[in-house]
Amino acid sequence: MTSNEPSLIQLYHTMLDMRHFEEACLEGVPTREIHGELHTGIGQEAVAAGIAPWLRKDDALVSTHRNHLHGLAKQVDPYRLMAEIFEKETGLCKGRGGHMHPFDPDKRFSATGIVGSSLPVALGYAYAAQLEGTDAVAVAVIGDGASNTGAFHETLNMAAAWKLPLLVVVEHNSYAISVRFSDVSATPTVAERAPAYRMWARHVDGTDVEAVSEAAAEAFAHVRGGNGPAMLEAVCFRFRGHYEGDHDTYRPRDARKRMLIENDPLKLSENRLIELGLATAQETQRWREESAARASAMLAQVRSDPFPPASDLHRFSFAGI
């Protein structure tokens, strides 16, 4: 382990806070405090936590409709992010972006609800970094479904042709809403397409946060070194439906039950911590309780915050002259 490499305990704490952040957001769905289709990353925490240590402030990250964990990885203020998800005036975008379009220019973080559209936006950041002569990296997070869009191929080709500092992180949870990846892809993985663009690529277990972090360290080093774009594909599992309200009948019930038992990145890391003697079951239980309490306190404060006033309905809709 290098001096800059995060410990398993640090990665575990990051995943704990991510999990409890998402669970706090879930409370706003049945109460109708959150409107529209809430997409959570519960079950996919190891991917975001694994890339988090290697992100710098001057790096840009463009996410998807399932973006909360990536915002936390990019060091976006969790309170302001949650306030935005709950559409409060104290949110990142004063409640106008909601849970699908949070934006933090200071942290160079944004998201788009259009599948595959994080790619060309991140490509623009990568081109800007090259023009400015910096070693900043532009990260585009996508799901496996986005890898079958035209934007995916156009972005990869341009990034490779111009050797742009772009890192494509593929959260491969096997489903594009209800469409199974294996039914619509000619290749078993996304990473194996990378050589067609002469791109560096890795395919990793996205439930193993250490494996993700190690591969992410290689990917960022490759891109920062001026070697052109890279792709990191992490196979993971989303524990809930595509959105809150999705009945999720397209996945076999037995498979879903087995997934929760065998593929929870938090449980896997917790077991490894205990096996290695880095923590006891009592310590991990206390850490879980403390993390949950922090998220609960944050939620209580967000709920007490004001909504944008009705008089500001059209504010920010048009640019001033």
PDB file of C-alpha atoms in Angstrom:
ATOM      1  CA  MET A   1       0.000   0.000   0.000  1.00  0.00           C
ATOM      2  CA  THR A   2       1.371   3.430  -0.937  1.00  0.00           C
ATOM      3  CA  SER A   3       1.189   6.406   1.420  1.00  0.00           C
ATOM      4  CA  ASN A   4      -1.643   7.847  -0.659  1.00  0.00           C
ATOM      5  CA  GLU A   5      -3.660   4.652  -0.922  1.00  0.00           C
ATOM      6  CA  PRO A   6      -6.750   4.584   1.297  1.00  0.00           C
ATOM      7  CA  SER A   7      -7.109   1.885   3.910  1.00  0.00           C
ATOM      8  CA  LEU A   8      -9.973  -0.590   3.868  1.00  0.00           C
ATOM      9  CA  ILE A   9     -11.311   1.064   7.016  1.00  0.00           C
ATOM     10  CA  GLN A  10     -11.440   4.449   5.243  1.00  0.00           C
ATOM     11  CA  LEU A  11     -13.168   2.938   2.233  1.00  0.00           C
ATOM     12  CA  TYR A  12     -15.651   1.145   4.486  1.00  0.00           C
ATOM     13  CA  HIS A  13     -16.550   4.375   6.291  1.00  0.00           C
ATOM     14  CA  THR A  14     -17.082   6.102   2.947  1.00  0.00           C
ATOM     15  CA  MET A  15     -19.458   3.348   1.845  1.00  0.00           C
ATOM     16  CA  LEU A  16     -21.313   3.472   5.172  1.00  0.00           C
ATOM     17  CA  ASP A  17     -21.994   7.184   4.801  1.00  0.00           C
ATOM     18  CA  MET A  18     -23.067   6.692   1.198  1.00  0.00           C
ATOM     19  CA  ARG A  19     -25.493   3.902   2.122  1.00  0.00           C
ATOM     20  CA  HIS A  20     -27.087   5.871   4.943  1.00  0.00           C
ATOM     21  CA  PHE A  21     -27.319   9.003   2.801  1.00  0.00           C
ATOM     22  CA  GLU A  22     -29.366   7.066   0.253  1.00  0.00           C
ATOM     23  CA  GLU A  23     -31.513   5.411   2.907  1.00  0.00           C
ATOM     24  CA  ALA A  24     -32.300   8.841   4.361  1.00  0.00           C
ATOM     25  CA  CYS A  25     -33.372  10.023   0.918  1.00  0.00           C
ATOM     26  CA  LEU A  26     -35.729   7.044   0.635  1.00  0.00           C
ATOM     27  CA  GLU A  27     -37.751   8.470   3.503  1.00  0.00           C
ATOM     28  CA  GLY A  28     -38.849  11.343   1.281  1.00  0.00           C
ATOM     29  CA  VAL A  29     -40.578   9.111  -1.289  1.00  0.00           C
ATOM     30  CA  PRO A  30     -43.655   7.778   0.586  1.00  0.00           C
ATOM     31  CA  THR A  31     -44.184  11.208   2.158  1.00  0.00           C
ATOM     32  CA  ARG A  32     -44.055  12.837  -1.316  1.00  0.00           C
ATOM     33  CA  GLU A  33     -41.370  15.237  -0.183  1.00  0.00           C
ATOM     34  CA  ILE A  34     -39.377  14.054  -3.206  1.00  0.00           C
ATOM     35  CA  HIS A  35     -41.123  14.182  -6.552  1.00  0.00           C
ATOM     36  CA  GLY A  36     -40.488  12.195  -9.694  1.00  0.00           C
ATOM     37  CA  GLU A  37     -38.483   9.007 -10.034  1.00  0.00           C
ATOM     38  CA  LEU A  38     -35.867   8.772  -7.282  1.00  0.00           C
ATOM     39  CA  HIS A  39     -32.903   6.619  -8.372  1.00  0.00           C
ATOM     40  CA  THR A  40     -30.616   5.396  -5.600  1.00  0.00           C
ATOM     41  CA  GLY A  41     -27.254   3.678  -5.766  1.00  0.00           C
ATOM     42  CA  ILE A  42     -27.853   1.307  -2.862  1.00  0.00           C
ATOM     43  CA  GLY A  43     -25.704  -1.755  -3.531  1.00  0.00           C
ATOM     44  CA  GLN A  44     -23.298   0.122  -5.803  1.00  0.00           C
ATOM     45  CA  GLU A  45     -21.369   2.022  -3.104  1.00  0.00           C
ATOM     46  CA  ALA A  46     -18.046   0.278  -3.747  1.00  0.00           C
ATOM     47  CA  VAL A  47     -17.748   1.852  -7.189  1.00  0.00           C
ATOM     48  CA  ALA A  48     -18.148   5.449  -6.043  1.00  0.00           C
ATOM     49  CA  ALA A  49     -16.108   4.883  -2.871  1.00  0.00           C
ATOM     50  CA  GLY A  50     -13.362   3.208  -4.894  1.00  0.00           C
ATOM     51  CA  ILE A  51     -12.823   6.136  -7.245  1.00  0.00           C
ATOM     52  CA  ALA A  52     -13.293   8.809  -4.554  1.00  0.00           C
ATOM     53  CA  PRO A  53      -9.711   8.804  -3.169  1.00  0.00           C
ATOM     54  CA  TRP A  54      -8.242   9.467  -6.596  1.00  0.00           C
ATOM     55  CA  LEU A  55     -10.440  12.411  -7.570  1.00  0.00           C
ATOM     56  CA  ARG A  56      -8.998  15.911  -7.276  1.00  0.00           C
ATOM     57  CA  LYS A  57     -10.910  19.160  -6.999  1.00  0.00           C
ATOM     58  CA  ASP A  58      -9.813  20.223 -10.504  1.00  0.00           C
ATOM     59  CA  ASP A  59     -11.104  16.961 -11.992  1.00  0.00           C
ATOM     60  CA  ALA A  60     -14.592  17.081 -13.478  1.00  0.00           C
ATOM     61  CA  LEU A  61     -17.167  14.361 -12.921  1.00  0.00           C
ATOM     62  CA  VAL A  62     -20.356  14.077 -14.952  1.00  0.00           C
ATOM     63  CA  SER A  63     -22.881  11.596 -13.629  1.00  0.00           C
ATOM     64  CA  THR A  64     -26.199  10.026 -14.535  1.00  0.00           C
ATOM     65  CA  HIS A  65     -29.752   9.904 -13.187  1.00  0.00           C
ATOM     66  CA  ARG A  66     -28.292   7.718 -10.388  1.00  0.00           C
ATOM     67  CA  ASN A  67     -25.862  10.361  -9.212  1.00  0.00           C
ATOM     68  CA  HIS A  68     -25.915  10.870  -5.437  1.00  0.00           C
ATOM     69  CA  LEU A  69     -22.960   8.631  -4.628  1.00  0.00           C
ATOM     70  CA  HIS A  70     -20.819  10.227  -7.330  1.00  0.00           C
ATOM     71  CA  GLY A  71     -21.548  13.669  -5.904  1.00  0.00           C
ATOM     72  CA  LEU A  72     -20.404  12.459  -2.496  1.00  0.00           C
ATOM     73  CA  ALA A  73     -17.295  10.946  -4.089  1.00  0.00           C
ATOM     74  CA  LYS A  74     -16.527  14.344  -5.616  1.00  0.00           C
ATOM     75  CA  GLN A  75     -16.734  15.944  -2.155  1.00  0.00           C
ATOM     76  CA  VAL A  76     -19.986  17.799  -2.821  1.00  0.00           C
ATOM     77  CA  ASP A  77     -21.414  19.075   0.462  1.00  0.00           C
ATOM     78  CA  PRO A  78     -23.733  16.212   1.557  1.00  0.00           C
ATOM     79  CA  TYR A  79     -26.111  18.602   3.284  1.00  0.00           C
ATOM     80  CA  ARG A  80     -26.576  20.798   0.229  1.00  0.00           C
ATOM     81  CA  LEU A  81     -26.900  17.697  -1.963  1.00  0.00           C
ATOM     82  CA  MET A  82     -29.621  16.237   0.231  1.00  0.00           C
ATOM     83  CA  ALA A  83     -31.373  19.605   0.379  1.00  0.00           C
ATOM     84  CA  GLU A  84     -31.372  19.684  -3.420  1.00  0.00           C
ATOM     85  CA  ILE A  85     -32.814  16.177  -3.580  1.00  0.00           C
ATOM     86  CA  PHE A  86     -35.595  17.342  -1.249  1.00  0.00           C
ATOM     87  CA  GLU A  87     -36.063  20.441  -3.472  1.00  0.00           C
ATOM     88  CA  LYS A  88     -35.184  22.950  -0.750  1.00  0.00           C
ATOM     89  CA  GLU A  89     -33.959  26.518  -1.153  1.00  0.00           C
ATOM     90  CA  THR A  90     -30.758  25.504   0.671  1.00  0.00           C
ATOM     91  CA  GLY A  91     -29.913  22.950  -2.028  1.00  0.00           C
ATOM     92  CA  LEU A  92     -27.078  23.083  -4.538  1.00  0.00           C
ATOM     93  CA  CYS A  93     -29.404  24.554  -7.175  1.00  0.00           C
ATOM     94  CA  LYS A  94     -31.866  26.116  -4.730  1.00  0.00           C
ATOM     95  CA  GLY A  95     -34.218  23.188  -5.277  1.00  0.00           C
ATOM     96  CA  ARG A  96     -34.506  23.689  -9.045  1.00  0.00           C
ATOM     97  CA  GLY A  97     -32.412  20.700 -10.122  1.00  0.00           C
ATOM     98  CA  GLY A  98     -33.863  18.127  -7.781  1.00  0.00           C
ATOM     99  CA  HIS A  99     -32.471  14.626  -7.433  1.00  0.00           C
ATOM    100  CA  MET A 100     -31.723  14.074 -11.119  1.00  0.00           C
ATOM    101  CA  HIS A 101     -29.889  17.276 -12.039  1.00  0.00           C
ATOM    102  CA  PRO A 102     -27.695  18.447  -9.143  1.00  0.00           C
ATOM    103  CA  PHE A 103     -24.871  20.745 -10.170  1.00  0.00           C
ATOM    104  CA  ASP A 104     -21.898  22.081  -8.210  1.00  0.00           C
ATOM    105  CA  PRO A 105     -19.580  24.219 -10.344  1.00  0.00           C
ATOM    106  CA  ASP A 106     -17.093  24.692  -7.492  1.00  0.00           C
ATOM    107  CA  LYS A 107     -16.589  20.924  -7.222  1.00  0.00           C
ATOM    108  CA  ARG A 108     -16.895  20.476 -10.997  1.00  0.00           C
ATOM    109  CA  PHE A 109     -19.734  18.008 -10.542  1.00  0.00           C
ATOM    110  CA  SER A 110     -22.888  17.710 -12.623  1.00  0.00           C
ATOM    111  CA  ALA A 111     -25.420  15.112 -13.730  1.00  0.00           C
ATOM    112  CA  THR A 112     -27.821  14.502 -16.559  1.00  0.00           C
ATOM    113  CA  GLY A 113     -30.912  12.338 -16.709  1.00  0.00           C
ATOM    114  CA  ILE A 114     -30.414  11.531 -20.407  1.00  0.00           C
ATOM    115  CA  VAL A 115     -28.835   8.101 -20.837  1.00  0.00           C
ATOM    116  CA  GLY A 116     -25.341   8.344 -22.282  1.00  0.00           C
ATOM    117  CA  SER A 117     -25.206  12.131 -22.195  1.00  0.00           C
ATOM    118  CA  SER A 118     -22.627  12.265 -19.423  1.00  0.00           C
ATOM    119  CA  LEU A 119     -20.101  11.129 -22.037  1.00  0.00           C
ATOM    120  CA  PRO A 120     -20.057  14.110 -24.442  1.00  0.00           C
ATOM    121  CA  VAL A 121     -20.243  16.567 -21.540  1.00  0.00           C
ATOM    122  CA  ALA A 122     -17.227  14.969 -19.873  1.00  0.00           C
ATOM    123  CA  LEU A 123     -15.513  14.918 -23.265  1.00  0.00           C
ATOM    124  CA  GLY A 124     -15.841  18.702 -23.317  1.00  0.00           C
ATOM    125  CA  TYR A 125     -14.182  18.937 -19.897  1.00  0.00           C
ATOM    126  CA  ALA A 126     -11.395  16.655 -21.140  1.00  0.00           C
ATOM    127  CA  TYR A 127     -10.832  18.806 -24.230  1.00  0.00           C
ATOM    128  CA  ALA A 128     -10.704  21.932 -22.056  1.00  0.00           C
ATOM    129  CA  ALA A 129      -8.093  20.327 -19.782  1.00  0.00           C
ATOM    130  CA  GLN A 130      -5.963  19.481 -22.797  1.00  0.00           C
ATOM    131  CA  LEU A 131      -6.252  23.015 -24.175  1.00  0.00           C
ATOM    132  CA  GLU A 132      -5.347  24.473 -20.785  1.00  0.00           C
ATOM    133  CA  GLY A 133      -2.347  22.161 -20.463  1.00  0.00           C
ATOM    134  CA  THR A 134      -3.338  20.722 -17.069  1.00  0.00           C
ATOM    135  CA  ASP A 135      -3.339  17.114 -15.888  1.00  0.00           C
ATOM    136  CA  ALA A 136      -6.943  17.265 -14.716  1.00  0.00           C
ATOM    137  CA  VAL A 137      -9.093  14.270 -15.555  1.00  0.00           C
ATOM    138  CA  ALA A 138     -12.678  14.338 -16.790  1.00  0.00           C
ATOM    139  CA  VAL A 139     -14.750  11.424 -15.521  1.00  0.00           C
ATOM    140  CA  ALA A 140     -17.903  10.239 -17.253  1.00  0.00           C
ATOM    141  CA  VAL A 141     -19.974   7.792 -15.236  1.00  0.00           C
ATOM    142  CA  ILE A 142     -22.366   5.633 -17.221  1.00  0.00           C
ATOM    143  CA  GLY A 143     -24.400   2.465 -16.797  1.00  0.00           C
ATOM    144  CA  ASP A 144     -24.062  -0.578 -19.015  1.00  0.00           C
ATOM    145  CA  GLY A 145     -27.148   0.505 -20.979  1.00  0.00           C
ATOM    146  CA  ALA A 146     -25.426   3.707 -22.098  1.00  0.00           C
ATOM    147  CA  SER A 147     -22.676   1.677 -23.731  1.00  0.00           C
ATOM    148  CA  ASN A 148     -25.091   0.848 -26.548  1.00  0.00           C
ATOM    149  CA  THR A 149     -25.811   4.460 -27.444  1.00  0.00           C
ATOM    150  CA  GLY A 150     -24.260   6.420 -30.285  1.00  0.00           C
ATOM    151  CA  ALA A 151     -22.811   8.955 -27.848  1.00  0.00           C
ATOM    152  CA  PHE A 152     -20.707   6.196 -26.287  1.00  0.00           C
ATOM    153  CA  HIS A 153     -18.959   5.288 -29.539  1.00  0.00           C
ATOM    154  CA  GLU A 154     -18.587   8.852 -30.766  1.00  0.00           C
ATOM    155  CA  THR A 155     -17.101   9.984 -27.453  1.00  0.00           C
ATOM    156  CA  LEU A 156     -14.636   7.109 -27.203  1.00  0.00           C
ATOM    157  CA  ASN A 157     -13.473   7.597 -30.770  1.00  0.00           C
ATOM    158  CA  MET A 158     -12.891  11.325 -30.370  1.00  0.00           C
ATOM    159  CA  ALA A 159     -11.214  10.949 -26.979  1.00  0.00           C
ATOM    160  CA  ALA A 160      -8.859   8.299 -28.332  1.00  0.00           C
ATOM    161  CA  ALA A 161      -8.129  10.112 -31.591  1.00  0.00           C
ATOM    162  CA  TRP A 162      -7.140  13.281 -29.717  1.00  0.00           C
ATOM    163  CA  LYS A 163      -5.677  11.508 -26.630  1.00  0.00           C
ATOM    164  CA  LEU A 164      -7.979  13.414 -24.317  1.00  0.00           C
ATOM    165  CA  PRO A 165      -7.818  12.950 -20.523  1.00  0.00           C
ATOM    166  CA  LEU A 166     -11.135  11.131 -20.202  1.00  0.00           C
ATOM    167  CA  LEU A 167     -11.952   8.311 -17.797  1.00  0.00           C
ATOM    168  CA  VAL A 168     -15.152   6.393 -18.477  1.00  0.00           C
ATOM    169  CA  VAL A 169     -16.471   4.593 -15.393  1.00  0.00           C
ATOM    170  CA  VAL A 170     -19.045   1.941 -16.278  1.00  0.00           C
ATOM    171  CA  GLU A 171     -21.317   0.851 -13.442  1.00  0.00           C
ATOM    172  CA  HIS A 172     -22.339  -2.491 -14.900  1.00  0.00           C
ATOM    173  CA  ASN A 173     -25.372  -3.642 -12.900  1.00  0.00           C
ATOM    174  CA  SER A 174     -26.592  -5.821 -15.814  1.00  0.00           C
ATOM    175  CA  TYR A 175     -29.859  -3.986 -16.413  1.00  0.00           C
ATOM    176  CA  ALA A 176     -30.855  -0.948 -18.468  1.00  0.00           C
ATOM    177  CA  ILE A 177     -34.078  -0.399 -16.526  1.00  0.00           C
ATOM    178  CA  SER A 178     -35.599  -3.852 -17.244  1.00  0.00           C
ATOM    179  CA  VAL A 179     -33.485  -4.875 -20.244  1.00  0.00           C
ATOM    180  CA  ARG A 180     -30.752  -7.347 -19.427  1.00  0.00           C
ATOM    181  CA  PHE A 181     -27.338  -6.415 -20.855  1.00  0.00           C
ATOM    182  CA  SER A 182     -26.614  -9.932 -22.102  1.00  0.00           C
ATOM    183  CA  ASP A 183     -29.746  -9.821 -24.266  1.00  0.00           C
ATOM    184  CA  VAL A 184     -28.743  -6.701 -26.190  1.00  0.00           C
ATOM    185  CA  SER A 185     -24.946  -6.701 -26.284  1.00  0.00           C
ATOM    186  CA  ALA A 186     -22.690  -8.550 -28.697  1.00  0.00           C
ATOM    187  CA  THR A 187     -19.921  -8.563 -26.083  1.00  0.00           C
ATOM    188  CA  PRO A 188     -20.130 -10.008 -22.549  1.00  0.00           C
ATOM    189  CA  THR A 189     -18.372  -6.950 -21.119  1.00  0.00           C
ATOM    190  CA  VAL A 190     -18.046  -3.296 -22.021  1.00  0.00           C
ATOM    191  CA  ALA A 191     -14.320  -3.121 -21.290  1.00  0.00           C
ATOM    192  CA  GLU A 192     -13.456  -5.542 -24.085  1.00  0.00           C
ATOM    193  CA  ARG A 193     -14.657  -2.931 -26.589  1.00  0.00           C
ATOM    194  CA  ALA A 194     -11.937  -0.511 -25.485  1.00  0.00           C
ATOM    195  CA  PRO A 195      -9.105  -1.983 -27.610  1.00  0.00           C
ATOM    196  CA  ALA A 196     -11.065  -0.980 -30.719  1.00  0.00           C
ATOM    197  CA  TYR A 197     -10.296   2.596 -29.666  1.00  0.00           C
ATOM    198  CA  ARG A 198      -6.804   1.753 -28.369  1.00  0.00           C
ATOM    199  CA  MET A 199      -7.952   2.615 -24.865  1.00  0.00           C
ATOM    200  CA  TRP A 200      -6.608   1.368 -21.539  1.00  0.00           C
ATOM    201  CA  ALA A 201      -9.326  -0.668 -19.796  1.00  0.00           C
ATOM    202  CA  ARG A 202      -9.968  -2.793 -16.730  1.00  0.00           C
ATOM    203  CA  HIS A 203     -12.914  -5.011 -15.782  1.00  0.00           C
ATOM    204  CA  VAL A 204     -13.257  -5.415 -12.003  1.00  0.00           C
ATOM    205  CA  ASP A 205     -15.551  -6.765  -9.320  1.00  0.00           C
ATOM    206  CA  GLY A 206     -17.585  -3.713  -8.377  1.00  0.00           C
ATOM    207  CA  THR A 207     -18.556  -5.189  -5.008  1.00  0.00           C
ATOM    208  CA  ASP A 208     -14.905  -5.281  -3.892  1.00  0.00           C
ATOM    209  CA  VAL A 209     -14.047  -1.717  -2.915  1.00  0.00           C
ATOM    210  CA  GLU A 210     -10.317  -2.472  -2.679  1.00  0.00           C
ATOM    211  CA  ALA A 211     -10.278  -3.923  -6.186  1.00  0.00           C
ATOM    212  CA  VAL A 212     -12.103  -0.866  -7.519  1.00  0.00           C
ATOM    213  CA  SER A 213      -9.737   1.514  -5.728  1.00  0.00           C
ATOM    214  CA  GLU A 214      -6.628  -0.277  -7.009  1.00  0.00           C
ATOM    215  CA  ALA A 215      -7.904  -0.264 -10.592  1.00  0.00           C
ATOM    216  CA  ALA A 216      -9.000   3.373 -10.269  1.00  0.00           C
ATOM    217  CA  ALA A 217      -5.510   4.348  -9.119  1.00  0.00           C
ATOM    218  CA  GLU A 218      -4.090   2.782 -12.306  1.00  0.00           C
ATOM    219  CA  ALA A 219      -6.725   4.417 -14.483  1.00  0.00           C
ATOM    220  CA  PHE A 220      -6.185   7.921 -13.107  1.00  0.00           C
ATOM    221  CA  ALA A 221      -2.404   7.534 -13.352  1.00  0.00           C
ATOM    222  CA  HIS A 222      -2.728   6.461 -16.989  1.00  0.00           C
ATOM    223  CA  VAL A 223      -4.922   9.405 -17.929  1.00  0.00           C
ATOM    224  CA  ARG A 224      -2.991  12.008 -15.901  1.00  0.00           C
ATOM    225  CA  GLY A 225       0.177  10.819 -17.581  1.00  0.00           C
ATOM    226  CA  GLY A 226      -1.056  12.067 -20.943  1.00  0.00           C
ATOM    227  CA  ASN A 227      -1.645   8.593 -22.322  1.00  0.00           C
ATOM    228  CA  GLY A 228      -5.165   9.194 -23.559  1.00  0.00           C
ATOM    229  CA  PRO A 229      -8.521   7.931 -22.311  1.00  0.00           C
ATOM    230  CA  ALA A 230      -9.239   4.952 -20.097  1.00  0.00           C
ATOM    231  CA  MET A 231     -12.212   2.807 -19.139  1.00  0.00           C
ATOM    232  CA  LEU A 232     -12.981   1.209 -15.802  1.00  0.00           C
ATOM    233  CA  GLU A 233     -15.871  -1.266 -15.818  1.00  0.00           C
ATOM    234  CA  ALA A 234     -17.130  -2.366 -12.404  1.00  0.00           C
ATOM    235  CA  VAL A 235     -19.702  -5.151 -12.167  1.00  0.00           C
ATOM    236  CA  CYS A 236     -22.135  -4.282  -9.395  1.00  0.00           C
ATOM    237  CA  PHE A 237     -25.704  -4.828  -8.237  1.00  0.00           C
ATOM    238  CA  ARG A 238     -28.473  -2.333  -7.600  1.00  0.00           C
ATOM    239  CA  PHE A 239     -30.493  -3.585  -4.677  1.00  0.00           C
ATOM    240  CA  ARG A 240     -33.667  -1.682  -5.462  1.00  0.00           C
ATOM    241  CA  GLY A 241     -35.731  -1.199  -8.592  1.00  0.00           C
ATOM    242  CA  HIS A 242     -34.573   1.123 -11.333  1.00  0.00           C
ATOM    243  CA  TYR A 243     -36.459   3.863  -9.499  1.00  0.00           C
ATOM    244  CA  GLU A 244     -38.576   4.003  -6.366  1.00  0.00           C
ATOM    245  CA  GLY A 245     -41.930   2.611  -7.442  1.00  0.00           C
ATOM    246  CA  ASP A 246     -40.457   0.124  -9.899  1.00  0.00           C
ATOM    247  CA  HIS A 247     -41.938  -3.283  -9.001  1.00  0.00           C
ATOM    248  CA  ASP A 248     -38.765  -4.968 -10.256  1.00  0.00           C
ATOM    249  CA  THR A 249     -40.583  -8.062 -11.527  1.00  0.00           C
ATOM    250  CA  TYR A 250     -38.112  -8.540 -14.386  1.00  0.00           C
ATOM    251  CA  ARG A 251     -35.464  -9.908 -12.009  1.00  0.00           C
ATOM    252  CA  PRO A 252     -36.096 -13.383 -10.543  1.00  0.00           C
ATOM    253  CA  ARG A 253     -37.053 -13.210  -6.874  1.00  0.00           C
ATOM    254  CA  ASP A 254     -34.485 -15.842  -5.873  1.00  0.00           C
ATOM    255  CA  ALA A 255     -31.740 -13.922  -7.643  1.00  0.00           C
ATOM    256  CA  ARG A 256     -32.680 -10.725  -5.812  1.00  0.00           C
ATOM    257  CA  LYS A 257     -32.609 -12.476  -2.433  1.00  0.00           C
ATOM    258  CA  ARG A 258     -29.241 -14.074  -3.200  1.00  0.00           C
ATOM    259  CA  MET A 259     -27.883 -10.712  -4.362  1.00  0.00           C
ATOM    260  CA  LEU A 260     -28.660  -9.081  -1.022  1.00  0.00           C
ATOM    261  CA  ILE A 261     -26.901 -11.869   0.860  1.00  0.00           C
ATOM    262  CA  GLU A 262     -23.867 -12.458  -1.342  1.00  0.00           C
ATOM    263  CA  ASN A 263     -23.170  -9.173  -3.134  1.00  0.00           C
ATOM    264  CA  ASP A 264     -23.512  -6.409  -0.546  1.00  0.00           C
ATOM    265  CA  PRO A 265     -20.235  -4.428  -0.730  1.00  0.00           C
ATOM    266  CA  LEU A 266     -20.642  -3.241   2.859  1.00  0.00           C
ATOM    267  CA  LYS A 267     -21.083  -6.753   4.233  1.00  0.00           C
ATOM    268  CA  LEU A 268     -18.188  -8.045   2.156  1.00  0.00           C
ATOM    269  CA  SER A 269     -15.873  -5.288   3.410  1.00  0.00           C
ATOM    270  CA  GLU A 270     -17.073  -5.702   6.969  1.00  0.00           C
ATOM    271  CA  ASN A 271     -16.325  -9.430   6.874  1.00  0.00           C
ATOM    272  CA  ARG A 272     -12.878  -8.760   5.472  1.00  0.00           C
ATOM    273  CA  LEU A 273     -12.124  -6.174   8.178  1.00  0.00           C
ATOM    274  CA  ILE A 274     -13.036  -8.695  10.854  1.00  0.00           C
ATOM    275  CA  GLU A 275     -11.111 -11.545   9.184  1.00  0.00           C
ATOM    276  CA  LEU A 276      -7.976  -9.392   8.940  1.00  0.00           C
ATOM    277  CA  GLY A 277      -8.288  -8.311  12.556  1.00  0.00           C
ATOM    278  CA  LEU A 278      -8.677  -4.651  11.571  1.00  0.00           C
ATOM    279  CA  ALA A 279     -12.001  -4.302  13.391  1.00  0.00           C
ATOM    280  CA  THR A 280     -14.367  -6.266  15.590  1.00  0.00           C
ATOM    281  CA  ALA A 281     -18.051  -6.946  14.993  1.00  0.00           C
ATOM    282  CA  GLN A 282     -18.810  -4.578  17.858  1.00  0.00           C
ATOM    283  CA  GLU A 283     -16.783  -1.794  16.239  1.00  0.00           C
ATOM    284  CA  THR A 284     -18.426  -2.167  12.849  1.00  0.00           C
ATOM    285  CA  GLN A 285     -21.841  -2.171  14.514  1.00  0.00           C
ATOM    286  CA  ARG A 286     -20.977   1.071  16.300  1.00  0.00           C
ATOM    287  CA  TRP A 287     -19.705   2.621  13.069  1.00  0.00           C
ATOM    288  CA  ARG A 288     -22.951   1.702  11.320  1.00  0.00           C
ATOM    289  CA  GLU A 289     -25.026   3.256  14.089  1.00  0.00           C
ATOM    290  CA  GLU A 290     -22.951   6.441  14.135  1.00  0.00           C
ATOM    291  CA  SER A 291     -23.164   6.828  10.350  1.00  0.00           C
ATOM    292  CA  ALA A 292     -26.931   6.250  10.401  1.00  0.00           C
ATOM    293  CA  ALA A 293     -27.320   8.833  13.173  1.00  0.00           C
ATOM    294  CA  ARG A 294     -25.417  11.453  11.157  1.00  0.00           C
ATOM    295  CA  ALA A 295     -27.618  10.862   8.124  1.00  0.00           C
ATOM    296  CA  SER A 296     -30.765  11.013  10.265  1.00  0.00           C
ATOM    297  CA  ALA A 297     -29.701  14.317  11.823  1.00  0.00           C
ATOM    298  CA  MET A 298     -28.949  15.765   8.395  1.00  0.00           C
ATOM    299  CA  LEU A 299     -32.347  14.660   7.118  1.00  0.00           C
ATOM    300  CA  ALA A 300     -34.108  16.281  10.072  1.00  0.00           C
ATOM    301  CA  GLN A 301     -32.393  19.608   9.345  1.00  0.00           C
ATOM    302  CA  VAL A 302     -33.120  19.404   5.606  1.00  0.00           C
ATOM    303  CA  ARG A 303     -36.789  18.771   6.334  1.00  0.00           C
ATOM    304  CA  SER A 304     -36.932  21.963   8.371  1.00  0.00           C
ATOM    305  CA  ASP A 305     -35.457  24.060   5.544  1.00  0.00           C
ATOM    306  CA  PRO A 306     -37.735  26.264   3.398  1.00  0.00           C
ATOM    307  CA  PHE A 307     -38.922  25.476  -0.098  1.00  0.00           C
ATOM    308  CA  PRO A 308     -38.253  28.029  -2.862  1.00  0.00           C
ATOM    309  CA  PRO A 309     -40.927  30.748  -2.666  1.00  0.00           C
ATOM    310  CA  ALA A 310     -43.723  30.569  -5.229  1.00  0.00           C
ATOM    311  CA  SER A 311     -42.891  34.120  -6.285  1.00  0.00           C
ATOM    312  CA  ASP A 312     -39.581  32.795  -7.641  1.00  0.00           C
ATOM    313  CA  LEU A 313     -41.267  30.311  -9.983  1.00  0.00           C
ATOM    314  CA  HIS A 314     -39.616  31.749 -13.110  1.00  0.00           C
ATOM    315  CA  ARG A 315     -36.360  32.791 -11.483  1.00  0.00           C
ATOM    316  CA  PHE A 316     -33.324  31.290 -13.229  1.00  0.00           C
ATOM    317  CA  SER A 317     -35.529  30.246 -16.187  1.00  0.00           C
ATOM    318  CA  PHE A 318     -34.155  32.953 -18.445  1.00  0.00           C
ATOM    319  CA  ALA A 319     -30.790  34.648 -18.691  1.00  0.00           C
ATOM    320  CA  GLY A 320     -30.713  38.308 -17.852  1.00  0.00           C
ATOM    321  CA  ILE A 321     -29.850  40.827 -20.518  1.00  0.00           C
TER     322      ILE A 321
END
